[in-house]
mmCIF file of C-alpha atoms in Angstrom:
data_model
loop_
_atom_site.group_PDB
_atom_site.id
_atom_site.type_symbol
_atom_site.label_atom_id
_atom_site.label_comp_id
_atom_site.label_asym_id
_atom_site.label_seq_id
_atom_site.Cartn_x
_atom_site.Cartn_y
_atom_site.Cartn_z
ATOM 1 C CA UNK A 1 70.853 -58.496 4.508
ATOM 2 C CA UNK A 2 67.303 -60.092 5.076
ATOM 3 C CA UNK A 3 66.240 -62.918 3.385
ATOM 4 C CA UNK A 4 62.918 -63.446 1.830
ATOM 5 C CA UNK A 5 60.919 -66.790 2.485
ATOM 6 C CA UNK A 6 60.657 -68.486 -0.630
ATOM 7 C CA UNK A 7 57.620 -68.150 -2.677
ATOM 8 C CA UNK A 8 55.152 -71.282 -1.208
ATOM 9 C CA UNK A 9 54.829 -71.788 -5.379
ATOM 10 C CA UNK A 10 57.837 -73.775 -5.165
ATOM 11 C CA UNK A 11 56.573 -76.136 -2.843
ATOM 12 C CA UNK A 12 52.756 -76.641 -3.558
ATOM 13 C CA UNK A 13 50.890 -79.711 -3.407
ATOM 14 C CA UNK A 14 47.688 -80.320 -5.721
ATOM 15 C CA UNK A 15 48.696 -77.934 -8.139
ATOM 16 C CA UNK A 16 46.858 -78.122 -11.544
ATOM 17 C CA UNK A 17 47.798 -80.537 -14.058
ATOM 18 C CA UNK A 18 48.601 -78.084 -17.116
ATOM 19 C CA UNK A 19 50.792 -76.284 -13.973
ATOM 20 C CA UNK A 20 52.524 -79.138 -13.285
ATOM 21 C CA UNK A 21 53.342 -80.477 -16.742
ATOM 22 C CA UNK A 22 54.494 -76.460 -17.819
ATOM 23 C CA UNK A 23 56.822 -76.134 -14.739
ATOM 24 C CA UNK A 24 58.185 -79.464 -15.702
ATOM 25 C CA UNK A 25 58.965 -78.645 -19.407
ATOM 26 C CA UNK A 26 60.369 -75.051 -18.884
ATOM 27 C CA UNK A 27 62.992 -76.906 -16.028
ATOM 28 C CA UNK A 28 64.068 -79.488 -19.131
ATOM 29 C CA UNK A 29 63.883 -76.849 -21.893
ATOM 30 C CA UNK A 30 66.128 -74.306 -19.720
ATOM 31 C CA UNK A 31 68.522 -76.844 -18.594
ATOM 32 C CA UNK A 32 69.185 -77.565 -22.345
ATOM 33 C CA UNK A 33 69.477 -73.964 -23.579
ATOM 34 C CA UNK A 34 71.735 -73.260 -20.945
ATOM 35 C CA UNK A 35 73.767 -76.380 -22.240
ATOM 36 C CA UNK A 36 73.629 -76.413 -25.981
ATOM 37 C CA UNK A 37 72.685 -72.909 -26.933
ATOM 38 C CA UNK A 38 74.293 -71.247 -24.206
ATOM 39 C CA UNK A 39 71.172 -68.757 -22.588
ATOM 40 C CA UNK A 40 72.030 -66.996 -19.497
ATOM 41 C CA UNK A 41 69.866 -65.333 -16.555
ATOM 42 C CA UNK A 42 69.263 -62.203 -16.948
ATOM 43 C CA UNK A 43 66.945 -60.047 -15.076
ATOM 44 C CA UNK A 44 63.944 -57.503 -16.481
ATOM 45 C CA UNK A 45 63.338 -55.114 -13.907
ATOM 46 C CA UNK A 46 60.023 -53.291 -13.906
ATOM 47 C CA UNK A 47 58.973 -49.770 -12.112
ATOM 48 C CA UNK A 48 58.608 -50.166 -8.615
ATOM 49 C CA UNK A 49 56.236 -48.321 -6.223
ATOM 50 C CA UNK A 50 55.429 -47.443 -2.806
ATOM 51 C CA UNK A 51 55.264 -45.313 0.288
ATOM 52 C CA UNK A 52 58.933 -44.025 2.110
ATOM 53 C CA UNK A 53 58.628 -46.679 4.463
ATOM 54 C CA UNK A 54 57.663 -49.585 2.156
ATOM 55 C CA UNK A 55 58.131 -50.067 -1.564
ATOM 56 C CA UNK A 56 56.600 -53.351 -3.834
ATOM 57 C CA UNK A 57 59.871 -54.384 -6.161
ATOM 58 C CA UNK A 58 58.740 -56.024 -9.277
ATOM 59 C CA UNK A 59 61.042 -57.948 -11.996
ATOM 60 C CA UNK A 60 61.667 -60.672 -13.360
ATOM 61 C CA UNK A 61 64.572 -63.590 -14.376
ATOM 62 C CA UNK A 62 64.589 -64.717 -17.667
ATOM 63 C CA UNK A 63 66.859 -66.969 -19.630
ATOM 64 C CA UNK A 64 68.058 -65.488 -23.070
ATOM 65 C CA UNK A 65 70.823 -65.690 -25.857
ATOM 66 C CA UNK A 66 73.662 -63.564 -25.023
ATOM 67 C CA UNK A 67 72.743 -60.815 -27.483
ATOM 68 C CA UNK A 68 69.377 -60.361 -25.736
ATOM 69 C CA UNK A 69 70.488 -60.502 -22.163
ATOM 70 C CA UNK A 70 73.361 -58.443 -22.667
ATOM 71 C CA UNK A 71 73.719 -54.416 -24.435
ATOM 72 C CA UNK A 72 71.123 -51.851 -24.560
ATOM 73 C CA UNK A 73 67.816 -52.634 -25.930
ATOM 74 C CA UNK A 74 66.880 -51.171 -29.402
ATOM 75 C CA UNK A 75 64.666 -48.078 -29.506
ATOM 76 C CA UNK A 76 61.885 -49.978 -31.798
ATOM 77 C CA UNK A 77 61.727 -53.820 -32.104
ATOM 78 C CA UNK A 78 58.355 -55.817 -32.781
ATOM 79 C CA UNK A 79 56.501 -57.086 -29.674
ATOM 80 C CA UNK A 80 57.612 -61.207 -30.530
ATOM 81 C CA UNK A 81 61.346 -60.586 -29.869
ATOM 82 C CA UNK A 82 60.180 -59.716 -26.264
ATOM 83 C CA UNK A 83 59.061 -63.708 -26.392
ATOM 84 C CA UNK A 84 62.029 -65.211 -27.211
ATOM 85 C CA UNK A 85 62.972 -65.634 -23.133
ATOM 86 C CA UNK A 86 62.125 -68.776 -20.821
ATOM 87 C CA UNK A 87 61.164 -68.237 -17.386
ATOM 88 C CA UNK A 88 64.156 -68.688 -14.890
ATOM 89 C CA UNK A 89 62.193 -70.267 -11.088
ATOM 90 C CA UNK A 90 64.314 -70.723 -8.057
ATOM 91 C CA UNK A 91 66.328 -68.213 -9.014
ATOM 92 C CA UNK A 92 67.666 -66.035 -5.926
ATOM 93 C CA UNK A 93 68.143 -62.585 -6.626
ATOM 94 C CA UNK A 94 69.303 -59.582 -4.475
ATOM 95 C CA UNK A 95 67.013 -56.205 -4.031
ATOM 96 C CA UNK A 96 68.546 -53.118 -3.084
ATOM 97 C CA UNK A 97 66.421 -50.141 -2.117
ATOM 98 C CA UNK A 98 68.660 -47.011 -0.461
ATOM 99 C CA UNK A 99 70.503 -48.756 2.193
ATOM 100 C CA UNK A 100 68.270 -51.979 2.655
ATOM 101 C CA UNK A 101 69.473 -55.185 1.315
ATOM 102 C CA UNK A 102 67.219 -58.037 0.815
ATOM 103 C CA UNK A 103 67.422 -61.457 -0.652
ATOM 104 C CA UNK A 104 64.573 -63.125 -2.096
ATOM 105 C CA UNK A 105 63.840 -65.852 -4.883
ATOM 106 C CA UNK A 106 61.730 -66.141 -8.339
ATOM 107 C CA UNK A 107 58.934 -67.749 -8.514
ATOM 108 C CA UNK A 108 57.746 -70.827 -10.775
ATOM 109 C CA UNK A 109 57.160 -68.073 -13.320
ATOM 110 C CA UNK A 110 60.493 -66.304 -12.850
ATOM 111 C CA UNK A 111 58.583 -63.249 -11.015
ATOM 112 C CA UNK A 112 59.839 -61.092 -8.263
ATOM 113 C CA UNK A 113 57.189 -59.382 -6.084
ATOM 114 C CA UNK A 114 58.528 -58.314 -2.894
ATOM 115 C CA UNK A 115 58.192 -55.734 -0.647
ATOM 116 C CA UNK A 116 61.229 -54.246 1.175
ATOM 117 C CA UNK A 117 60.208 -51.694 4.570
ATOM 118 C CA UNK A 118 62.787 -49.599 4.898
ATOM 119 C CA UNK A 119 64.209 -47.960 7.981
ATOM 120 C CA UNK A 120 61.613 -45.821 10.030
ATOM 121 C CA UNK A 121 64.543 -43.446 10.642
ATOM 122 C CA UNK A 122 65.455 -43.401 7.191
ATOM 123 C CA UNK A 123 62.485 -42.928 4.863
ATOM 124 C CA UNK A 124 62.712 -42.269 1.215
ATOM 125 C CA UNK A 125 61.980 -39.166 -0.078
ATOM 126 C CA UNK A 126 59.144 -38.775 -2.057
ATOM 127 C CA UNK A 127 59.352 -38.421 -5.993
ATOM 128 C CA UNK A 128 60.781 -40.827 -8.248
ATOM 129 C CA UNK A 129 63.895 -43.055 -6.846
ATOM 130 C CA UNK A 130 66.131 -46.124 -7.834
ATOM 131 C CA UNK A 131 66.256 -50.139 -6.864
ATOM 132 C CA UNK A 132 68.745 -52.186 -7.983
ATOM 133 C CA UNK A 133 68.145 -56.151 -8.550
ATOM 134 C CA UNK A 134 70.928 -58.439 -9.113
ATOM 135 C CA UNK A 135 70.613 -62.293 -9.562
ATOM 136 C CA UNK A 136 73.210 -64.960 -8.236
ATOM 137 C CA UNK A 137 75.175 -64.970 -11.603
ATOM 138 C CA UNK A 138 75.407 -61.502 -11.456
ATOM 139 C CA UNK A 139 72.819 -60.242 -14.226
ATOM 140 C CA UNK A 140 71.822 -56.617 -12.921
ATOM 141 C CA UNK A 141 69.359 -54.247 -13.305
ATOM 142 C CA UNK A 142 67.744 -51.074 -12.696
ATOM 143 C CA UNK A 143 64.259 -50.340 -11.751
ATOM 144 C CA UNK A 144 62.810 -46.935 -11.416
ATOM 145 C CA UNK A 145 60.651 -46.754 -7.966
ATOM 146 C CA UNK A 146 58.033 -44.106 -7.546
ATOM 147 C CA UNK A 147 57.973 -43.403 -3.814
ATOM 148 C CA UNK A 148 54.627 -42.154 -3.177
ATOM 149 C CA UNK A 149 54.475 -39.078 0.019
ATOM 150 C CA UNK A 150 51.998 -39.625 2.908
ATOM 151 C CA UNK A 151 50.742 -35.910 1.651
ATOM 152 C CA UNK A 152 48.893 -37.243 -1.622
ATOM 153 C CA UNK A 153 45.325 -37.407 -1.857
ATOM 154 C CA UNK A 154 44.731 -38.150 -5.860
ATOM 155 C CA UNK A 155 45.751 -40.899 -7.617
ATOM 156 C CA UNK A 156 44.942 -42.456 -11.633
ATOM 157 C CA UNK A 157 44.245 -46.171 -12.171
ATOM 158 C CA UNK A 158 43.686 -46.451 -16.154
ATOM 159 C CA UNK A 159 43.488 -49.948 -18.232
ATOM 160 C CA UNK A 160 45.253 -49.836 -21.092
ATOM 161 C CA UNK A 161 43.865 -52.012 -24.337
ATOM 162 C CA UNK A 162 41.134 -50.594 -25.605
ATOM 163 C CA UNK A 163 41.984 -47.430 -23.088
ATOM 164 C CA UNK A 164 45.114 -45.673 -23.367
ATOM 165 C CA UNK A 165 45.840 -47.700 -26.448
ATOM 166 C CA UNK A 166 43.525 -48.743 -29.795
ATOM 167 C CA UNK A 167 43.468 -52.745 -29.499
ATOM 168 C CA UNK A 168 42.002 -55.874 -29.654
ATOM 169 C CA UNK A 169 42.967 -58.340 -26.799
ATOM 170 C CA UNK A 170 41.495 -60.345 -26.020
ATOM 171 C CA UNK A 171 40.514 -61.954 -29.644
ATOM 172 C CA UNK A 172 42.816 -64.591 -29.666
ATOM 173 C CA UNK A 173 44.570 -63.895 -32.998
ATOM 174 C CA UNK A 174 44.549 -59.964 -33.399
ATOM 175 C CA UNK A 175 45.970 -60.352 -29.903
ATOM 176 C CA UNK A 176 49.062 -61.890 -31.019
ATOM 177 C CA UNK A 177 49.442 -59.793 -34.225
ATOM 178 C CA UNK A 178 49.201 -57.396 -32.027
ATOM 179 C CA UNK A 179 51.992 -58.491 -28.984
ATOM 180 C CA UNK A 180 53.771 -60.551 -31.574
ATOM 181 C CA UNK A 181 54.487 -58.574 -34.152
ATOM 182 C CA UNK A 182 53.143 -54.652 -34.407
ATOM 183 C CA UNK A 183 56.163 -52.387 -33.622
ATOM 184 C CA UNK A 184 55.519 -50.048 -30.520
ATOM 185 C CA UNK A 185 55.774 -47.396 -32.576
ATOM 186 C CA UNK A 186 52.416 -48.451 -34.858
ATOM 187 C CA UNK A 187 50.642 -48.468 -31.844
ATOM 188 C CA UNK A 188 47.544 -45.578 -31.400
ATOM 189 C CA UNK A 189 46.553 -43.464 -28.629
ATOM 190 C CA UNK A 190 43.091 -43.259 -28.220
ATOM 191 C CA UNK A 191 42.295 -39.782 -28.834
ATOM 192 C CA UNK A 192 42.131 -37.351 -25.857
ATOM 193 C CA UNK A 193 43.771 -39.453 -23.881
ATOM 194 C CA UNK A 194 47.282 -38.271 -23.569
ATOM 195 C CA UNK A 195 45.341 -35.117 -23.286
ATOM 196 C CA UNK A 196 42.677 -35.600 -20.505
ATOM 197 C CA UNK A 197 45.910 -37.467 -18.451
ATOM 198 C CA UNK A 198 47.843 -34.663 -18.955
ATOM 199 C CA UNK A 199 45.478 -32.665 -17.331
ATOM 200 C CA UNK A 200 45.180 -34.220 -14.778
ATOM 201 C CA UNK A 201 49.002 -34.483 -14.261
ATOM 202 C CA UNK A 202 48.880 -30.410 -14.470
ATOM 203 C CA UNK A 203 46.409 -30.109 -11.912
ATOM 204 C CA UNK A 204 47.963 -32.951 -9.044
ATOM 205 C CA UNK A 205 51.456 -32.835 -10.134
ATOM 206 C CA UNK A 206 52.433 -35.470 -7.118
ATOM 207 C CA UNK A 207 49.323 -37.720 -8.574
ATOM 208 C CA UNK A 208 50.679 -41.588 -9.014
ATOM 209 C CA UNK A 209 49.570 -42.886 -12.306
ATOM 210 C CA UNK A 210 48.995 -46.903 -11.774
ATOM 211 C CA UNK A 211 48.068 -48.285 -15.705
ATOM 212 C CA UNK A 212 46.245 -51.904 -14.309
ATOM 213 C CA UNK A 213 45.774 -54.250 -17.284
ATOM 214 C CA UNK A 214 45.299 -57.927 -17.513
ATOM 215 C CA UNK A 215 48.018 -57.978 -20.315
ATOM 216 C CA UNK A 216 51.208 -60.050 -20.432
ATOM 217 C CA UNK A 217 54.595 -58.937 -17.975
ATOM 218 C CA UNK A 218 56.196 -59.672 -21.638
ATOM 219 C CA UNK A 219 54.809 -56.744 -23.503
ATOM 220 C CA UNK A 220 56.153 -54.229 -20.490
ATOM 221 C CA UNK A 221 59.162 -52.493 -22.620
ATOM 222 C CA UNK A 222 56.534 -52.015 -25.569
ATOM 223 C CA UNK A 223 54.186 -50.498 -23.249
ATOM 224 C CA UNK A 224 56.480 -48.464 -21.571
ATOM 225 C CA UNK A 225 57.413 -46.926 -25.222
ATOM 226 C CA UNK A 226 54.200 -46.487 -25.850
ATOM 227 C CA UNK A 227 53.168 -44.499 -23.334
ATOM 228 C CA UNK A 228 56.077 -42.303 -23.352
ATOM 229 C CA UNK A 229 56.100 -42.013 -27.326
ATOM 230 C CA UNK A 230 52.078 -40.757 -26.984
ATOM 231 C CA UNK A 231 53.226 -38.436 -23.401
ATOM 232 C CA UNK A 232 51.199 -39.918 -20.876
ATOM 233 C CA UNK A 233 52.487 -39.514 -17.295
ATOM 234 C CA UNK A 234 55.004 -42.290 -16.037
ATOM 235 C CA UNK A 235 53.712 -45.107 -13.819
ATOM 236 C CA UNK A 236 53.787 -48.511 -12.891
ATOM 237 C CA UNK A 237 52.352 -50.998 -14.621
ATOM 238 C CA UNK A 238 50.550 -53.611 -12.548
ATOM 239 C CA UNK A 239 49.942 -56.752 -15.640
ATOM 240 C CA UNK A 240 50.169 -60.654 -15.622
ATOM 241 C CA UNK A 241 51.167 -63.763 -17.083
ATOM 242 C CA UNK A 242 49.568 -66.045 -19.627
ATOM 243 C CA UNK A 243 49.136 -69.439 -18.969
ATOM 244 C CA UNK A 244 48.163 -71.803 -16.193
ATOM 245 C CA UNK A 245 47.915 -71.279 -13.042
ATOM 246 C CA UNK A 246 47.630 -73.968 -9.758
ATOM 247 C CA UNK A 247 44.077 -73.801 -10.073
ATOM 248 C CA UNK A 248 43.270 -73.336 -13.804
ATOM 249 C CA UNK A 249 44.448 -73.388 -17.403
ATOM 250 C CA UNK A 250 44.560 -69.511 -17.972
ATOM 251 C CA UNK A 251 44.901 -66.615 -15.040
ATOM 252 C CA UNK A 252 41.621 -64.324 -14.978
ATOM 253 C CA UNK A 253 41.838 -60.898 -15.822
ATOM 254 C CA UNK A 254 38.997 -59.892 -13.545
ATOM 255 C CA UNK A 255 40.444 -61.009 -10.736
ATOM 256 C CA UNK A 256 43.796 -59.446 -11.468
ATOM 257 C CA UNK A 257 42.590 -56.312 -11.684
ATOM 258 C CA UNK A 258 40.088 -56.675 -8.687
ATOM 259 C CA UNK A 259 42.937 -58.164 -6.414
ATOM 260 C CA UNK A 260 45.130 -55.097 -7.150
ATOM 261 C CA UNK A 261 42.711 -52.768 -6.680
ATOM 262 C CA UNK A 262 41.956 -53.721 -3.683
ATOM 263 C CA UNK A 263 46.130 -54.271 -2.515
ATOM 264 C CA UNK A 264 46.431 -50.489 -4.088
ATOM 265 C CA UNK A 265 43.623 -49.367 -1.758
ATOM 266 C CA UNK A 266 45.108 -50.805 1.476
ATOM 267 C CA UNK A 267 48.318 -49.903 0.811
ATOM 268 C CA UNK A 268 47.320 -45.992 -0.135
ATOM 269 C CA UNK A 269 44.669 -45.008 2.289
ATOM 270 C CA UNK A 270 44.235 -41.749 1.930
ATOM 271 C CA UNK A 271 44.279 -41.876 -1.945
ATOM 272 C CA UNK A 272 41.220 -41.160 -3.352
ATOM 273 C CA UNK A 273 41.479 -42.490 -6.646
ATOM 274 C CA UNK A 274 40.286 -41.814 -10.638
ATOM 275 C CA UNK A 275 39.592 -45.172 -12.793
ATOM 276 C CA UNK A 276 39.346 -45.267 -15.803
ATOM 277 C CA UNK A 277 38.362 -48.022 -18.001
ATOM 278 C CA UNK A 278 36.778 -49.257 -21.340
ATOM 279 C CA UNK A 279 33.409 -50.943 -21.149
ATOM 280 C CA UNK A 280 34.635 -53.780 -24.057
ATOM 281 C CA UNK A 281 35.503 -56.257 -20.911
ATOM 282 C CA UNK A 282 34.883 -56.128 -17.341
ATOM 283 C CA UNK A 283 36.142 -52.424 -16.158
ATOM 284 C CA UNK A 284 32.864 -50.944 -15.363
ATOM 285 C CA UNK A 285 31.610 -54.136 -13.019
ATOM 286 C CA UNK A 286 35.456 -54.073 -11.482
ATOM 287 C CA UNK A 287 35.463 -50.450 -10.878
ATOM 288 C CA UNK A 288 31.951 -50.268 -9.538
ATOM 289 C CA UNK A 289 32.286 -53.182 -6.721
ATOM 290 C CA UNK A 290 35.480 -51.001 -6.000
ATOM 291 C CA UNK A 291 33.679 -47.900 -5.238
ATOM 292 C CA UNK A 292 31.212 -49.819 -3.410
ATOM 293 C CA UNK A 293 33.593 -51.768 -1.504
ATOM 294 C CA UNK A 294 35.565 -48.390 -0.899
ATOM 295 C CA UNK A 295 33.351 -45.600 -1.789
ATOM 296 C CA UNK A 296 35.876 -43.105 0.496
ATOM 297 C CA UNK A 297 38.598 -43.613 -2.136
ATOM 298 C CA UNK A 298 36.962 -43.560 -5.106
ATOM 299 C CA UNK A 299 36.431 -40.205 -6.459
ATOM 300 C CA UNK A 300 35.203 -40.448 -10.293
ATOM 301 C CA UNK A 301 35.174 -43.589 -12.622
ATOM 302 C CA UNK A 302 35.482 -42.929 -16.253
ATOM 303 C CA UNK A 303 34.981 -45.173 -18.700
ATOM 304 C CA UNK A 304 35.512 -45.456 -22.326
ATOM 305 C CA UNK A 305 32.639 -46.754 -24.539
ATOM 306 C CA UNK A 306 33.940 -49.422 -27.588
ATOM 307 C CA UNK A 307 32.335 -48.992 -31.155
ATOM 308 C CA UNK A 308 30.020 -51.991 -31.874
ATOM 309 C CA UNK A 309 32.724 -53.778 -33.972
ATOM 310 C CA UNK A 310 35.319 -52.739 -31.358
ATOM 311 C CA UNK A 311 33.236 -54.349 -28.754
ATOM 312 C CA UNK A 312 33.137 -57.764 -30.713
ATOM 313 C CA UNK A 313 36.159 -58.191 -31.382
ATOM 314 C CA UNK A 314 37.276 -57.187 -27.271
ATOM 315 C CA UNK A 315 34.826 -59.878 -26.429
ATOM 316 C CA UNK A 316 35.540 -62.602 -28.745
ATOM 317 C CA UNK A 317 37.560 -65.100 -26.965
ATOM 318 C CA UNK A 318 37.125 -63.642 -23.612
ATOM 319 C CA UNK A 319 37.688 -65.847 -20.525
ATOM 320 C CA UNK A 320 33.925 -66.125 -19.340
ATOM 321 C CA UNK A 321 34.874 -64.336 -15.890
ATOM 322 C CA UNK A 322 36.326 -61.886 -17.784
ATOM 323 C CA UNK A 323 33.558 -61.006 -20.193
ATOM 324 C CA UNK A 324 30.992 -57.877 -19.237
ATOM 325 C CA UNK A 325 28.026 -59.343 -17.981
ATOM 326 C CA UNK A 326 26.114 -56.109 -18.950
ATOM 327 C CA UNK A 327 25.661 -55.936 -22.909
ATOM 328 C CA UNK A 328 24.484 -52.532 -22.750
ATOM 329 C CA UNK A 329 27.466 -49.902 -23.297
ATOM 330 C CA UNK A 330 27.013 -47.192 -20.960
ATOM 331 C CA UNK A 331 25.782 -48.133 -17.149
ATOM 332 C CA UNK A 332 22.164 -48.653 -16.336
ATOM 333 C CA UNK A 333 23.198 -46.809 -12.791
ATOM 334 C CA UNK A 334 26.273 -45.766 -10.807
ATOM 335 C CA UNK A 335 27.445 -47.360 -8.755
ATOM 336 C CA UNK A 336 26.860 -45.386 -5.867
ATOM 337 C CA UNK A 337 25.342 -41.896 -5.951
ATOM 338 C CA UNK A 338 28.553 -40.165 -4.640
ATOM 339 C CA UNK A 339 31.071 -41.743 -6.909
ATOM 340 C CA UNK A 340 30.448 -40.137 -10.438
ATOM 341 C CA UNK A 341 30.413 -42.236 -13.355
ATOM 342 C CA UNK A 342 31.206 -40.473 -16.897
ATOM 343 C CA UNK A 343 31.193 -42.468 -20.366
ATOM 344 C CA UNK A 344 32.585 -41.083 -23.479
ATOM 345 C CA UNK A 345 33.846 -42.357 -27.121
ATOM 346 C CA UNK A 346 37.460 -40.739 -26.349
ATOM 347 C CA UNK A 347 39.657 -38.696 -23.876
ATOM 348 C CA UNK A 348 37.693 -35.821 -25.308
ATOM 349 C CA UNK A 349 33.989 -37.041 -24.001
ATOM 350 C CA UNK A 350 35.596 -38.205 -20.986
ATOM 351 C CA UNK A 351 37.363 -34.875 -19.740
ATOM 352 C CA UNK A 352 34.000 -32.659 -20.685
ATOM 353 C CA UNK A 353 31.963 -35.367 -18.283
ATOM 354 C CA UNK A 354 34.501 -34.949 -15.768
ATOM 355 C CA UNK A 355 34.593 -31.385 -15.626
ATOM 356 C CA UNK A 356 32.469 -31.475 -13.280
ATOM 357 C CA UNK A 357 34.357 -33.666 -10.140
ATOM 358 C CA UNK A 358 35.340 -30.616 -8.296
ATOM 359 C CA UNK A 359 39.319 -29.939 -8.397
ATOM 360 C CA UNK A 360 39.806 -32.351 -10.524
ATOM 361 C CA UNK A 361 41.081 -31.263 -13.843
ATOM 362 C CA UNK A 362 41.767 -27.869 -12.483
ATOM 363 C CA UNK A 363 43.669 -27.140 -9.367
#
């Protein structure tokens, strides 16, 4: 078995203040639920990715009342129930990927984020595999891992609110209607989406399909649903946490999304990859530095223009970083000449602009 260093979380120095004083109520608040109420660890596993020699394990350990942390989930619940968890830091929990073992710990949030290299003589075989996590108390679960071949040369990154799915994060209220309390199965597609994804699915079966939003790690289950309940292709989901962070009150969106663009693009090199946004945040500023920065792996951005009222209320209550700096909706230019740029109202707009990136909606 190898062990994991712990995350250097768990022993900063100068953290922020609103860091500080959360860490320090969720370590009272758990120690009394596990005393008086009786909430156990329990682990949320989330889909994996990677290449056969080296996969990124993602999850998460939670405290919970019995009934949540034990029996299968129900088919439909609203998004707050998904809430009712405290984060579980410190906690060590065992990875197992094929025939590697590793041990590694949560972080002050309760996250795993590892990455296990498997055996050079033993690779994993491309397609979609298994990893099992397992905390110390013996909570277990099972994470799907998409093991991505050295042979694959097209890949999807598409946001989701305001994308994939009809929204309204980040105004501060809608927003938690929305996570809090709208079943997963009242959420909507955006129209041609399922449809243009599909397509390209069809024409690069073997195509990852990474959905990159600056959401919250608690709506993943709804998200999951929805996706699978409107037939897009299965994928990871890359998201984040609310809250503070060691350097600030709230995490930034932009910089989520830029930092794991960027970790996608080193660990994928020879992906060339389709991204897809909405222009009601920061998407077409992140995706252009991304083809600028990395103009071989970019091979079309697409991005989805927001009504005028769906723009306002994307906007309102917007982290400043994480607000479009450019108020018109559609690009004043591309962000490099060789890297198309399409806009569109829907799915349907977008697949008739992109019709024309060679191979890419037809084999």
């Amino acid at each position: 078995m190898i062990e994991q260093e712990a995350p250097t979380e768990g022993r900063r120095t100068g953290a922020h203040i609103a860091a500080v004083i959360e860490d320090r109520i969720i370590a009272v608040v758990g120690r009394l639920l596990h005393r008086t109420a009786g909430w156990v660890p329990r682990i949320d596993a989330y889909t994996c990715f990677g290449t056969p020699r080296r996969v990124r394990v993602l999850g998460r350990v939670l405290l919970g009342p019995r009934r949540i942390g034990s029996g299968p989930p129900r088919p439909v619940q609203r998004g707050f129930r998904s809430f009712l968890t405290l984060p579980e830091p410190g906690h060590r929990v065992v990875v197992t990927v094929g025939d590697t073992v590793v041990e590694t710990v949560s972080d002050r949030a309760g996250y795993i984020d590892v990455e296990v290299d498997v055996p050079p003589e033993a690779p994993l075989h491309p397609g979609w595999q298994g990893a099992t996590l397992r905390t110390a108390t013996g909570a277990e679960a099972r994470a799907g891992l998409l093991v991505i071949g050295d042979d694959v040369r097209l890949g999807v990154v598409s946001d989701i609110d305001d994308t994939a799915m009809i929204t309204a994060v980040p105004q501060l209220l809608v927003a938690a209607w929305n996570m809090l309390w709208v079943r997963a199965a009242a959420r909507r597609a955006v129209r041609g989406m399922p449809a243009l994804y599909g397509r390209i699915a069809a024409a690069h079966p073997d195509a990852p399909f990474v959905y990159l939003s600056s959401g919250a790690w608690n709506t993943a289950r709804t998200l999951r649903r929805f996706l699978a309940r409107h037939g897009f292709p299965p994928g990871p989901l890359l998201l984040t946490d609310f809250g503070p962070t060691d350097t600030g009150w709230f995490r930034s969106g932009r910089v989520h999304k830029t930092t794991s663009l960027r970790r996608l693009m080193a660990t994928f090199p020879r992906i060339r990859w389709v991204l897809i946004g909405d222009d009601g945040q920061a998407d077409p500023e992140i995706y252009a530095a991304a083809a600028k920065t990395h103009p071989e792996q970019v091979v079309a951005i697409g991005i989805r223009t927001l009504t005028r009222t769906e723009r306002v209320i994307a906007t309102a209550g917007a982290a400043k970083d994480d607000a479009p700096t450019n108020r018109p909706t559609r690009p004043t230019s591309p962000p490099r000449p060789d890297v198309p740029t399409v806009v569109g109202r829907d799915g349907d707009d977008l697949a008739a602009g992109l019709e024309s990136v060679p191979h890419l909606l037809a084999p």
